[in-house]
PDB file of N, CA and C in Angstrom:
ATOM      1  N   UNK A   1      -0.991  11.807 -18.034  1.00 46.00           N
ATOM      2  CA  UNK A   1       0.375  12.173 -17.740  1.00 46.00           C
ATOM      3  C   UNK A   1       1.277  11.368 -18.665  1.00 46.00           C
ATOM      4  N   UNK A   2       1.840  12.196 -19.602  1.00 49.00           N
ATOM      5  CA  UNK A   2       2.889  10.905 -20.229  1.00 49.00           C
ATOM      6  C   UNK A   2       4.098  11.207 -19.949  1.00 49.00           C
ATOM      7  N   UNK A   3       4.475  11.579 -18.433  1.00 61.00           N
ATOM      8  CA  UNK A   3       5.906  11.226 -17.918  1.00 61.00           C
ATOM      9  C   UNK A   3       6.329   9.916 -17.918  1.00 61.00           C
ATOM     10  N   UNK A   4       7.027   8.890 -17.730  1.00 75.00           N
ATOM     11  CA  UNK A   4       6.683   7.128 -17.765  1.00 75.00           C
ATOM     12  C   UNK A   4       7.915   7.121 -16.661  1.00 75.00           C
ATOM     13  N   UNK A   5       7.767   7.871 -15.532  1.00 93.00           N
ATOM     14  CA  UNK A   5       8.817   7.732 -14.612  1.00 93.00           C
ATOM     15  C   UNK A   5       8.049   8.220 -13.035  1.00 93.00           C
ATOM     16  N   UNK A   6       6.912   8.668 -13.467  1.00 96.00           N
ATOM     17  CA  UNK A   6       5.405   9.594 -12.835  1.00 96.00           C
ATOM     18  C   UNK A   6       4.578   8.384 -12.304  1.00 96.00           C
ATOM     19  N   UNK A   7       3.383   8.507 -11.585  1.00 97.00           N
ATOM     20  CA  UNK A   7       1.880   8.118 -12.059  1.00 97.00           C
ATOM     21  C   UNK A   7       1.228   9.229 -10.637  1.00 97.00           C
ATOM     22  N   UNK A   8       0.316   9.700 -10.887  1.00 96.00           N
ATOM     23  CA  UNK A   8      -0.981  10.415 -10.265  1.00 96.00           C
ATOM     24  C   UNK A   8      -0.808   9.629  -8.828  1.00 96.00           C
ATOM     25  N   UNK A   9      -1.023  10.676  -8.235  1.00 96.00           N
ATOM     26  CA  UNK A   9      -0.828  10.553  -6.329  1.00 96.00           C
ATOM     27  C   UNK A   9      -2.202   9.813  -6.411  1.00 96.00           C
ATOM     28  N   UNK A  10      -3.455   9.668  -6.779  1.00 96.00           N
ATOM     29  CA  UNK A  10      -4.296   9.012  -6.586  1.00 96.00           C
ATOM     30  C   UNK A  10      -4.338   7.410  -6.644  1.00 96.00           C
ATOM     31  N   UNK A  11      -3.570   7.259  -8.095  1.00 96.00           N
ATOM     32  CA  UNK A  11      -3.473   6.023  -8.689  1.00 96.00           C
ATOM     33  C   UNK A  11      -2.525   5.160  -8.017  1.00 96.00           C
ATOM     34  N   UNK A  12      -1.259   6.169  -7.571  1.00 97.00           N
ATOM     35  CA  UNK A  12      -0.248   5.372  -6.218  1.00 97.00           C
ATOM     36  C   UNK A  12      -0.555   5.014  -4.964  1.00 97.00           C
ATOM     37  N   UNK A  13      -2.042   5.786  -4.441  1.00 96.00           N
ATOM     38  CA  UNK A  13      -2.490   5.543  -3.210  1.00 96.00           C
ATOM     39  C   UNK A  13      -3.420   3.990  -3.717  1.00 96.00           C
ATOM     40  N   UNK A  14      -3.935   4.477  -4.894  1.00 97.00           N
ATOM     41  CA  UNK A  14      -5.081   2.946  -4.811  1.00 97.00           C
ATOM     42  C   UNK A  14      -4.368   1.858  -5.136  1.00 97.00           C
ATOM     43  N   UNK A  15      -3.640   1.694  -6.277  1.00 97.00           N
ATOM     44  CA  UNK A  15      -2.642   0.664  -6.882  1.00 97.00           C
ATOM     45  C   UNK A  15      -2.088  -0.210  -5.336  1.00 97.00           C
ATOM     46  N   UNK A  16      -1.500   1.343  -4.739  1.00 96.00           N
ATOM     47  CA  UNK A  16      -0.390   0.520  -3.314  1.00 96.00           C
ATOM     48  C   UNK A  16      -1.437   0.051  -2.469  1.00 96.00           C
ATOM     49  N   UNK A  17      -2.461   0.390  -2.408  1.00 96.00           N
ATOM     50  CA  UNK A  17      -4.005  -0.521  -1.764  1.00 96.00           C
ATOM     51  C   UNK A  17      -3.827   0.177  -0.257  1.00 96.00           C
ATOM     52  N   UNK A  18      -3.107   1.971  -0.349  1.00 94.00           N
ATOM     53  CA  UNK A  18      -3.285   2.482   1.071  1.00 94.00           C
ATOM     54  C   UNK A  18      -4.933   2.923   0.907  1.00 94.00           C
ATOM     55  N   UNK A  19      -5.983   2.759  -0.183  1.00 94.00           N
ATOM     56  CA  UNK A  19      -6.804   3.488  -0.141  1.00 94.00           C
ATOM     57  C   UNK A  19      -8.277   2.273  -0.785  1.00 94.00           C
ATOM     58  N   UNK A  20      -9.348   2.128  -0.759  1.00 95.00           N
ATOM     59  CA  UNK A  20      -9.648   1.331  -0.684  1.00 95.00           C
ATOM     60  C   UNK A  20     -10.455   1.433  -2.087  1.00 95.00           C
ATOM     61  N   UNK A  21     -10.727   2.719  -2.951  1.00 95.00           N
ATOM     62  CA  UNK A  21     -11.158   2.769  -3.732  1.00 95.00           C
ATOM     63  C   UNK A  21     -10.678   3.911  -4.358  1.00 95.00           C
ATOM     64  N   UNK A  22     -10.300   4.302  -6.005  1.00 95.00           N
ATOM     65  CA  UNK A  22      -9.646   5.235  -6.577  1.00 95.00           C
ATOM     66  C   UNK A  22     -10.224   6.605  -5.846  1.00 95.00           C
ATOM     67  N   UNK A  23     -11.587   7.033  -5.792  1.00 96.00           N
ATOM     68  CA  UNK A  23     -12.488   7.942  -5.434  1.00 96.00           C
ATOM     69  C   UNK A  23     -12.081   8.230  -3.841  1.00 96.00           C
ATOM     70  N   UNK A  24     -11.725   7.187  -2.873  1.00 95.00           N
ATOM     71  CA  UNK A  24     -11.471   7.424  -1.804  1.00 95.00           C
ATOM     72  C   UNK A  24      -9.954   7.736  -1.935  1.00 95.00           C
ATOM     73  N   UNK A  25      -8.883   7.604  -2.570  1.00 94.00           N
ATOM     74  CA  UNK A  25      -7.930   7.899  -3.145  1.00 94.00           C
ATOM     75  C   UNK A  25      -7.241   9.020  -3.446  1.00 94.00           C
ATOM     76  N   UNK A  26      -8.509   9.760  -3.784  1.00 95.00           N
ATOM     77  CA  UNK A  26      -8.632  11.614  -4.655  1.00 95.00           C
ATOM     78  C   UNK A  26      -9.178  12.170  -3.802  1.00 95.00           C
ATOM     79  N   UNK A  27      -9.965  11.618  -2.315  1.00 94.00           N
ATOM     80  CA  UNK A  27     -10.420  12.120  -1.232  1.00 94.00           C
ATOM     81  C   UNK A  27      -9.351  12.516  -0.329  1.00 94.00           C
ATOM     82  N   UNK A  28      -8.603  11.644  -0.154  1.00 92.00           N
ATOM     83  CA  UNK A  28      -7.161  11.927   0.704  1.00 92.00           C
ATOM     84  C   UNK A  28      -5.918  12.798   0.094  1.00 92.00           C
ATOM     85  N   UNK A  29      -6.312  12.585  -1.068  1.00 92.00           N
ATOM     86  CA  UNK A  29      -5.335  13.405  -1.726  1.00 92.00           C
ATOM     87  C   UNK A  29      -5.625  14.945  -1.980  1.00 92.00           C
ATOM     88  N   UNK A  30      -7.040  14.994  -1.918  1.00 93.00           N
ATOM     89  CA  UNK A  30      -7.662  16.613  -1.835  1.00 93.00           C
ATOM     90  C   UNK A  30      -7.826  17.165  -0.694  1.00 93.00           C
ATOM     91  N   UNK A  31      -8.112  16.350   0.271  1.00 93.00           N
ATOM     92  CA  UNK A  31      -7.946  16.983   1.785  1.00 93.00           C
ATOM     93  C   UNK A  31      -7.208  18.234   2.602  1.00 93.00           C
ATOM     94  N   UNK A  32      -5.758  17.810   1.456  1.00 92.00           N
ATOM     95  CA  UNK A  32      -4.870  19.133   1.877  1.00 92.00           C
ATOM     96  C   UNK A  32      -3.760  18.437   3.175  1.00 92.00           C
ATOM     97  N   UNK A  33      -4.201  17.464   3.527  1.00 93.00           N
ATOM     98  CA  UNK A  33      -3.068  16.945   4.902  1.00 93.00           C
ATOM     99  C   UNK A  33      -1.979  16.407   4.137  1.00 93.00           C
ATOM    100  N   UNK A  34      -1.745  15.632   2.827  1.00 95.00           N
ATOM    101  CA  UNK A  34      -1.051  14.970   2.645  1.00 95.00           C
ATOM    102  C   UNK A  34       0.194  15.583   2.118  1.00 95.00           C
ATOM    103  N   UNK A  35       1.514  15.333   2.088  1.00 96.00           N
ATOM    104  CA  UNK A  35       2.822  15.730   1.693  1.00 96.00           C
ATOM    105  C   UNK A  35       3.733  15.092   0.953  1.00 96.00           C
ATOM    106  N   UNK A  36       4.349  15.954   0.168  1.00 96.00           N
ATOM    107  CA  UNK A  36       4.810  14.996  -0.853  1.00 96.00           C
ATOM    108  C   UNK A  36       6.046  15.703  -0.947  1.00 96.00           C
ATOM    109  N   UNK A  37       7.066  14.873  -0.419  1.00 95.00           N
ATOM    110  CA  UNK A  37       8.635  15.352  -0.585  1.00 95.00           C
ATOM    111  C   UNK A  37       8.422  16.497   0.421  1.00 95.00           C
ATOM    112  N   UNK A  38       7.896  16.864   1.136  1.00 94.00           N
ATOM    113  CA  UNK A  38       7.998  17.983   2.398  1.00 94.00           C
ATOM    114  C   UNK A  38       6.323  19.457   1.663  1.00 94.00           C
ATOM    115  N   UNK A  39       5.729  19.153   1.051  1.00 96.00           N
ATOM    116  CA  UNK A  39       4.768  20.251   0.069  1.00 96.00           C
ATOM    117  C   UNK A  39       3.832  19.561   0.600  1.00 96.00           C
ATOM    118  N   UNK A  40       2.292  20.659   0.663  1.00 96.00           N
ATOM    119  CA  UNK A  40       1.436  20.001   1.020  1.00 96.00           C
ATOM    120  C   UNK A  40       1.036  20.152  -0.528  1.00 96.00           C
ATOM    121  N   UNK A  41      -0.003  18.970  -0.474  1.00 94.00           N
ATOM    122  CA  UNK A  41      -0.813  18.521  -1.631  1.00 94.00           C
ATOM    123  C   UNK A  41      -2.089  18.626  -1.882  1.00 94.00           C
ATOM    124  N   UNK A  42      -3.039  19.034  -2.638  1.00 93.00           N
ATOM    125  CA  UNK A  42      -4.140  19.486  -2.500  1.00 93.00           C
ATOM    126  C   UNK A  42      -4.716  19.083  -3.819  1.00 93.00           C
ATOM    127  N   UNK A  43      -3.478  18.441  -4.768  1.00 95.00           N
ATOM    128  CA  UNK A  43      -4.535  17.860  -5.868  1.00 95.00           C
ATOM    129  C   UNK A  43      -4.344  16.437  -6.565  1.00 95.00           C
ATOM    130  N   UNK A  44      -5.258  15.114  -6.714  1.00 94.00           N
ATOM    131  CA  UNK A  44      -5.029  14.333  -6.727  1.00 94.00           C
ATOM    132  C   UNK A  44      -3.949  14.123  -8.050  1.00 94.00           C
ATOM    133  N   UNK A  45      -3.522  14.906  -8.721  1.00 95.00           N
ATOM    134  CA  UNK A  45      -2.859  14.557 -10.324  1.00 95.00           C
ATOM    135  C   UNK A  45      -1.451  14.975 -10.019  1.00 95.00           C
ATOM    136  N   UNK A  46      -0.751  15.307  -8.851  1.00 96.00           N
ATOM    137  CA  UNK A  46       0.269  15.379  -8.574  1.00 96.00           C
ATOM    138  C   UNK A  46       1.357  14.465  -8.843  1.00 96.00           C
ATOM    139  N   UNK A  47       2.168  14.335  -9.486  1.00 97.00           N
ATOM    140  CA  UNK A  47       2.909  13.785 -10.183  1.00 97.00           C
ATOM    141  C   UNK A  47       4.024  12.786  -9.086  1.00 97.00           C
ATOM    142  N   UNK A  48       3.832  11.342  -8.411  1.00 97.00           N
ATOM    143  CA  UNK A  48       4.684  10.587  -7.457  1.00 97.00           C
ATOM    144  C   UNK A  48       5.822   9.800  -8.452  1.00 97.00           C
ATOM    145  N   UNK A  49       7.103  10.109  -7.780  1.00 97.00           N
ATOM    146  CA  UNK A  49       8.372   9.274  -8.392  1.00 97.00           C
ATOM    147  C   UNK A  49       8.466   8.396  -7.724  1.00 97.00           C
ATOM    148  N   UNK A  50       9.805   7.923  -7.805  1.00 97.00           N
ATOM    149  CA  UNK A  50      10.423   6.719  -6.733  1.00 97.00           C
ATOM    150  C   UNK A  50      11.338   7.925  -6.259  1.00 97.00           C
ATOM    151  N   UNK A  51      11.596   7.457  -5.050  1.00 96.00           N
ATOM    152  CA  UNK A  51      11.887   8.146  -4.028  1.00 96.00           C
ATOM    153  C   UNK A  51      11.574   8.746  -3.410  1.00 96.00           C
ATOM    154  N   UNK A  52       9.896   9.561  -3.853  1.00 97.00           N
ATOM    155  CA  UNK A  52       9.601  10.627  -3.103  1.00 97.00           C
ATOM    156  C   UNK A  52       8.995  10.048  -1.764  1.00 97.00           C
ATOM    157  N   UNK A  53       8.928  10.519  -0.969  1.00 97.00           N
ATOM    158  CA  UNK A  53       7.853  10.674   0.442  1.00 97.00           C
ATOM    159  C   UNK A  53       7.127  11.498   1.051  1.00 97.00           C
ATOM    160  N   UNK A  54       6.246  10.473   0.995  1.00 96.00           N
ATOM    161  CA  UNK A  54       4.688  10.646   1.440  1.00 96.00           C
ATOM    162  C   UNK A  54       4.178  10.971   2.998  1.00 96.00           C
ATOM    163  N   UNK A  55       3.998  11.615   3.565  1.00 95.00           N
ATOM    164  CA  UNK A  55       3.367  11.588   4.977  1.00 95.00           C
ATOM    165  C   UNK A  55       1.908  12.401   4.664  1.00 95.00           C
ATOM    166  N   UNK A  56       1.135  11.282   5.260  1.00 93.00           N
ATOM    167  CA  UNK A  56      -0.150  11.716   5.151  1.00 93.00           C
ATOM    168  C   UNK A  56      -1.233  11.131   6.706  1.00 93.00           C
ATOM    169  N   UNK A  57      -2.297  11.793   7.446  1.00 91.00           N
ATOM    170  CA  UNK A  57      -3.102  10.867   8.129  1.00 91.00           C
ATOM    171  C   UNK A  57      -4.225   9.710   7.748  1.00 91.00           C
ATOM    172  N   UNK A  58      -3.839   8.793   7.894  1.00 87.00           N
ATOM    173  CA  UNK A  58      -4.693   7.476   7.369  1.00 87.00           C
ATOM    174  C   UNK A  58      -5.368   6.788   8.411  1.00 87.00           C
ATOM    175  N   UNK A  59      -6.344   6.571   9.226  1.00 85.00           N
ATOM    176  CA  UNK A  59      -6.859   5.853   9.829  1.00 85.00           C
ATOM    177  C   UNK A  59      -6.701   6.095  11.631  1.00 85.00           C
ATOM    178  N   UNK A  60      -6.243   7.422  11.573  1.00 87.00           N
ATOM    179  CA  UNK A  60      -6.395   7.923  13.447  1.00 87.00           C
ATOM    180  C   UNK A  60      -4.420   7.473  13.407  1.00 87.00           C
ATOM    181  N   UNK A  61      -3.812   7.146  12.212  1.00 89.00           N
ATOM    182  CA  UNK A  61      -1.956   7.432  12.523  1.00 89.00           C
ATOM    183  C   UNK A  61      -1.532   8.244  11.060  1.00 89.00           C
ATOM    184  N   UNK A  62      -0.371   8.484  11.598  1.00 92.00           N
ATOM    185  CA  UNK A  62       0.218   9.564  10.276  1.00 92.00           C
ATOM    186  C   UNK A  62       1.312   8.545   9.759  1.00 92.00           C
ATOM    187  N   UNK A  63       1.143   8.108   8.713  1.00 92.00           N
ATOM    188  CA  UNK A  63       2.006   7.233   7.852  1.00 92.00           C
ATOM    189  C   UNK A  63       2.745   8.213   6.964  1.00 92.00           C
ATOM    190  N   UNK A  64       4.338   7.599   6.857  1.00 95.00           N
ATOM    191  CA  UNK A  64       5.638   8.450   6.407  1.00 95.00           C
ATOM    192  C   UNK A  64       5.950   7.325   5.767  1.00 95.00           C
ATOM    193  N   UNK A  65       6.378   7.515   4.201  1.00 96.00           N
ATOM    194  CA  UNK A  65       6.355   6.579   3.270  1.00 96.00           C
ATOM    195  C   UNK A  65       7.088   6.563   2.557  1.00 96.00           C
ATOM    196  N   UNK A  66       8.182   6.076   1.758  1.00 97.00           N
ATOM    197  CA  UNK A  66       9.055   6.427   0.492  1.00 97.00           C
ATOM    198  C   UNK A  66       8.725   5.352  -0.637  1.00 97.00           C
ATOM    199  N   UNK A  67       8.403   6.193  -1.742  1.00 97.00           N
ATOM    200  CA  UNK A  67       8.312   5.250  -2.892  1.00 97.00           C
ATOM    201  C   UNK A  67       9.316   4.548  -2.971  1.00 97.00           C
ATOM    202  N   UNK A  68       9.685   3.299  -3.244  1.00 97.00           N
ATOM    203  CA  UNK A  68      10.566   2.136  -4.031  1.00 97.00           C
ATOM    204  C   UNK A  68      10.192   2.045  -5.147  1.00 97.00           C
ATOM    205  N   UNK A  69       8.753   1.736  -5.895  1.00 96.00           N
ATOM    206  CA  UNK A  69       8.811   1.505  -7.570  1.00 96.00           C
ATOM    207  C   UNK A  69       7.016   1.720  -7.388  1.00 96.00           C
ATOM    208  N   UNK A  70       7.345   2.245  -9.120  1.00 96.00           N
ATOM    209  CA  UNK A  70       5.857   2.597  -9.538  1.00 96.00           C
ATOM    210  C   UNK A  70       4.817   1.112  -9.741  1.00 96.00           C
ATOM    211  N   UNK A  71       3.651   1.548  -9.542  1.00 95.00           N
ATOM    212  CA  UNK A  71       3.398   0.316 -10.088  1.00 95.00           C
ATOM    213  C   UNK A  71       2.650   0.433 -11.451  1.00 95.00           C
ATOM    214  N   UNK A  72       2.205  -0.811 -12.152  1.00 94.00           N
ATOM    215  CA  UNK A  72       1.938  -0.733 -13.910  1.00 94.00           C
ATOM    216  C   UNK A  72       0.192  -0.769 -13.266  1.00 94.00           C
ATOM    217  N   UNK A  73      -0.374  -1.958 -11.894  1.00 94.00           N
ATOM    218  CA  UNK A  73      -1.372  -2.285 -11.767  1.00 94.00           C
ATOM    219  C   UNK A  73      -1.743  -2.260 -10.305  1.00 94.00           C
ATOM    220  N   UNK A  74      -2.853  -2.650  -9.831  1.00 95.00           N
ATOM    221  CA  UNK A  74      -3.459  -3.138  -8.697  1.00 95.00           C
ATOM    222  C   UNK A  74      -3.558  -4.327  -8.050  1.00 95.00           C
ATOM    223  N   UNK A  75      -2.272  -4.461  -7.774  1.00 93.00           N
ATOM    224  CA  UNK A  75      -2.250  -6.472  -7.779  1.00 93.00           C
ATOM    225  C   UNK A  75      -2.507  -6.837  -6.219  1.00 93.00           C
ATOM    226  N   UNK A  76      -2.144  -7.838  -5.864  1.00 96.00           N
ATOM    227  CA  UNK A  76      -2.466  -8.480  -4.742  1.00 96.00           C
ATOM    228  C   UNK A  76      -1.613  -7.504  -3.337  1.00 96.00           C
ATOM    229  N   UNK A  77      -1.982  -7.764  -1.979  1.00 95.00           N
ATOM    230  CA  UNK A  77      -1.237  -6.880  -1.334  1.00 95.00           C
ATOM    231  C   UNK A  77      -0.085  -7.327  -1.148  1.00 95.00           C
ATOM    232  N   UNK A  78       0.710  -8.601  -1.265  1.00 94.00           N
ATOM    233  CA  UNK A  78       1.889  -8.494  -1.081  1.00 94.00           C
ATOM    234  C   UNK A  78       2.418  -7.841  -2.594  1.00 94.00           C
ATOM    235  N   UNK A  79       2.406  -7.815  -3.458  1.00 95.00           N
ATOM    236  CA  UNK A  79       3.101  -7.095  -4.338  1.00 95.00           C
ATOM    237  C   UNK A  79       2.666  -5.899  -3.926  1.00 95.00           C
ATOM    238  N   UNK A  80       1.821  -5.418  -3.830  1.00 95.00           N
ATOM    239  CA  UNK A  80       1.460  -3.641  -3.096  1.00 95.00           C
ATOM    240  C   UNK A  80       2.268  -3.387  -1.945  1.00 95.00           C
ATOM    241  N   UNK A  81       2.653  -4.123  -1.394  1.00 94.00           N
ATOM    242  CA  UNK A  81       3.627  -3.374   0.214  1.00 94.00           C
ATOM    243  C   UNK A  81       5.306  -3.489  -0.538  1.00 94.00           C
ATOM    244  N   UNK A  82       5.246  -4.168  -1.858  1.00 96.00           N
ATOM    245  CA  UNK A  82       6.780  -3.758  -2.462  1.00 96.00           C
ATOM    246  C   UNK A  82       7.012  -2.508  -2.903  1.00 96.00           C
ATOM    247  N   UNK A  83       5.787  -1.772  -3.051  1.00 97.00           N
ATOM    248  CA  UNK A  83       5.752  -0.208  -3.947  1.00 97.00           C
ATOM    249  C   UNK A  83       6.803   0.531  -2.574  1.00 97.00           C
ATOM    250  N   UNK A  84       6.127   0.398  -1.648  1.00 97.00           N
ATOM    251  CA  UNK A  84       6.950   1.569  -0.496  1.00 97.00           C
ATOM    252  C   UNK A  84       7.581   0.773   0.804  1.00 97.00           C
ATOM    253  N   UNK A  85       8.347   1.886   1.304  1.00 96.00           N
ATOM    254  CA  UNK A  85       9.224   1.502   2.827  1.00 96.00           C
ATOM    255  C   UNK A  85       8.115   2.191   3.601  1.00 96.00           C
ATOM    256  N   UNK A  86       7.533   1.549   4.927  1.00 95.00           N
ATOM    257  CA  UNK A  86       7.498   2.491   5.877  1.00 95.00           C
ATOM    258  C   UNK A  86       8.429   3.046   6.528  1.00 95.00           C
ATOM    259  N   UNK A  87       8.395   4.614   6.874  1.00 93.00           N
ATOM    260  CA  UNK A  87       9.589   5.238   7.456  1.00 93.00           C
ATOM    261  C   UNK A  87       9.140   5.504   9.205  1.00 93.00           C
ATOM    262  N   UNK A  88       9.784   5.554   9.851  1.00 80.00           N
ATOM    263  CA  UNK A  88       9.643   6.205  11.393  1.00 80.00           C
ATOM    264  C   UNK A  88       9.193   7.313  11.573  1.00 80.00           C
ATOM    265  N   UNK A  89       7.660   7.064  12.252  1.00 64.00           N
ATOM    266  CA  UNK A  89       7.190   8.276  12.705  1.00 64.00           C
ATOM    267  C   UNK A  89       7.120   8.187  14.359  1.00 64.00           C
ATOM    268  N   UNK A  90       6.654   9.635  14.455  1.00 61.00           N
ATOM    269  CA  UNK A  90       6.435   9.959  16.166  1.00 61.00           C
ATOM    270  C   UNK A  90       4.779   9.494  15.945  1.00 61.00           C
ATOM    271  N   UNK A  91       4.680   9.045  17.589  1.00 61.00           N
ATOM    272  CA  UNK A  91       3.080   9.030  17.664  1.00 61.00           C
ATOM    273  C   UNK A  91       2.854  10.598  18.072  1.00 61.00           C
ATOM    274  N   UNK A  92       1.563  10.999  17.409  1.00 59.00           N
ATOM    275  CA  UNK A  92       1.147  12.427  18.230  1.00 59.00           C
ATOM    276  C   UNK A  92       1.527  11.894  19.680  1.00 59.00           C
ATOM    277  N   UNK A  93       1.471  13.310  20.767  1.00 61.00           N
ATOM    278  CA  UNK A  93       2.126  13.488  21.579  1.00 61.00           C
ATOM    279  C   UNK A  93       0.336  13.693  22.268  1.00 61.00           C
ATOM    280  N   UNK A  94       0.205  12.605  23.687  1.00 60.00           N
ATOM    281  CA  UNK A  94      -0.988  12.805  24.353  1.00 60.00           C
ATOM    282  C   UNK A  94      -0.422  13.490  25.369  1.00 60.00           C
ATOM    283  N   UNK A  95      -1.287  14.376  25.770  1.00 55.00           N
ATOM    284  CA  UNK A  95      -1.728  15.444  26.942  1.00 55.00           C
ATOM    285  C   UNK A  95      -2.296  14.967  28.032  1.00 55.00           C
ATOM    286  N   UNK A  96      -1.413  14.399  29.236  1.00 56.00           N
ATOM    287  CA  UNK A  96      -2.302  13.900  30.269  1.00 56.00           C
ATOM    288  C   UNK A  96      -2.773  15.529  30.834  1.00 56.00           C
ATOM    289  N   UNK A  97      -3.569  14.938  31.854  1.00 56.00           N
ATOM    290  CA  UNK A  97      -4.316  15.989  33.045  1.00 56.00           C
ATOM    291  C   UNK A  97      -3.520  16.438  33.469  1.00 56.00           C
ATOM    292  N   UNK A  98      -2.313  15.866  34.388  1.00 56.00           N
ATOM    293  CA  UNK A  98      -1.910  16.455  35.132  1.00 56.00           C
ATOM    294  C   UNK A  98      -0.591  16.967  34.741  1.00 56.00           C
ATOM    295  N   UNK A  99      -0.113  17.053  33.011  1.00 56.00           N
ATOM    296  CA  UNK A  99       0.944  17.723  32.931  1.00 56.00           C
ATOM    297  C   UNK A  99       0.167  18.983  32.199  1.00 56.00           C
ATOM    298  N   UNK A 100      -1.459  19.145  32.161  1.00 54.00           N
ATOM    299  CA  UNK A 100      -1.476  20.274  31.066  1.00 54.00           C
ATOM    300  C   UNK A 100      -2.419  21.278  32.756  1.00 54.00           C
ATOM    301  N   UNK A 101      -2.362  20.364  33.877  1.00 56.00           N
ATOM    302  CA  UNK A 101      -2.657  21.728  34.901  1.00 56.00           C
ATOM    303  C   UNK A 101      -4.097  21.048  35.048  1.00 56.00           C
ATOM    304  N   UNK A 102      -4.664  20.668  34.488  1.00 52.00           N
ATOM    305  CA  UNK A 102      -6.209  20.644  34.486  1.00 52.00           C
ATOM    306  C   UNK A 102      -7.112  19.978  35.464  1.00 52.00           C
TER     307      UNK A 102
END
């Protein structure tokens, strides 16, 4: 990609260290759950700015994300939690017994 304002939805998931390996990276990003600026996403070379946001499911919660700055590398995690804001999400909504009748 030689946008220099860009980098690959893969490389922003591993760099920001939401993903634990580039390959697991291009796994989440091919899945099809993840969103980018309100679009679903289905291919890891999708082009992330600053500003855009991310909502994707990561680990049994749905994380809502806005870029702040690209990064050049893969550095330590406190420089990785400077890449993004977490934004406010809803928890899914549980179904007791006795409000679904059952």
């Amino acid at each position: 990609m030689a946008d220099a304002d860009a980098i690959r939805l893969d490389r922003f998931l591993w760099f920001a260290r939401l993903a634990k390996s580039r390959s697991a990276a291009q796994a989440i990003a091919e899945k099809g759950t993840l969103r980018l600026d309100g679009r679903r996403i289905e291919r890891s070379a999708a082009p992330v700015r600053v500003g855009a946001i991310l909502v994707f499911p990561l680990y049994g919660k749905v994380l809502a994300l806005r870029v702040e700055a690209l990064p050049k590398r893969r550095g330590p995690p406190g420089e990785a939690a400077l890449l993004y804001t977490r934004l406010q999400t809803q928890a899914p909504k549980q179904v007791d017994a006795a409000e679904s009748g059952a």
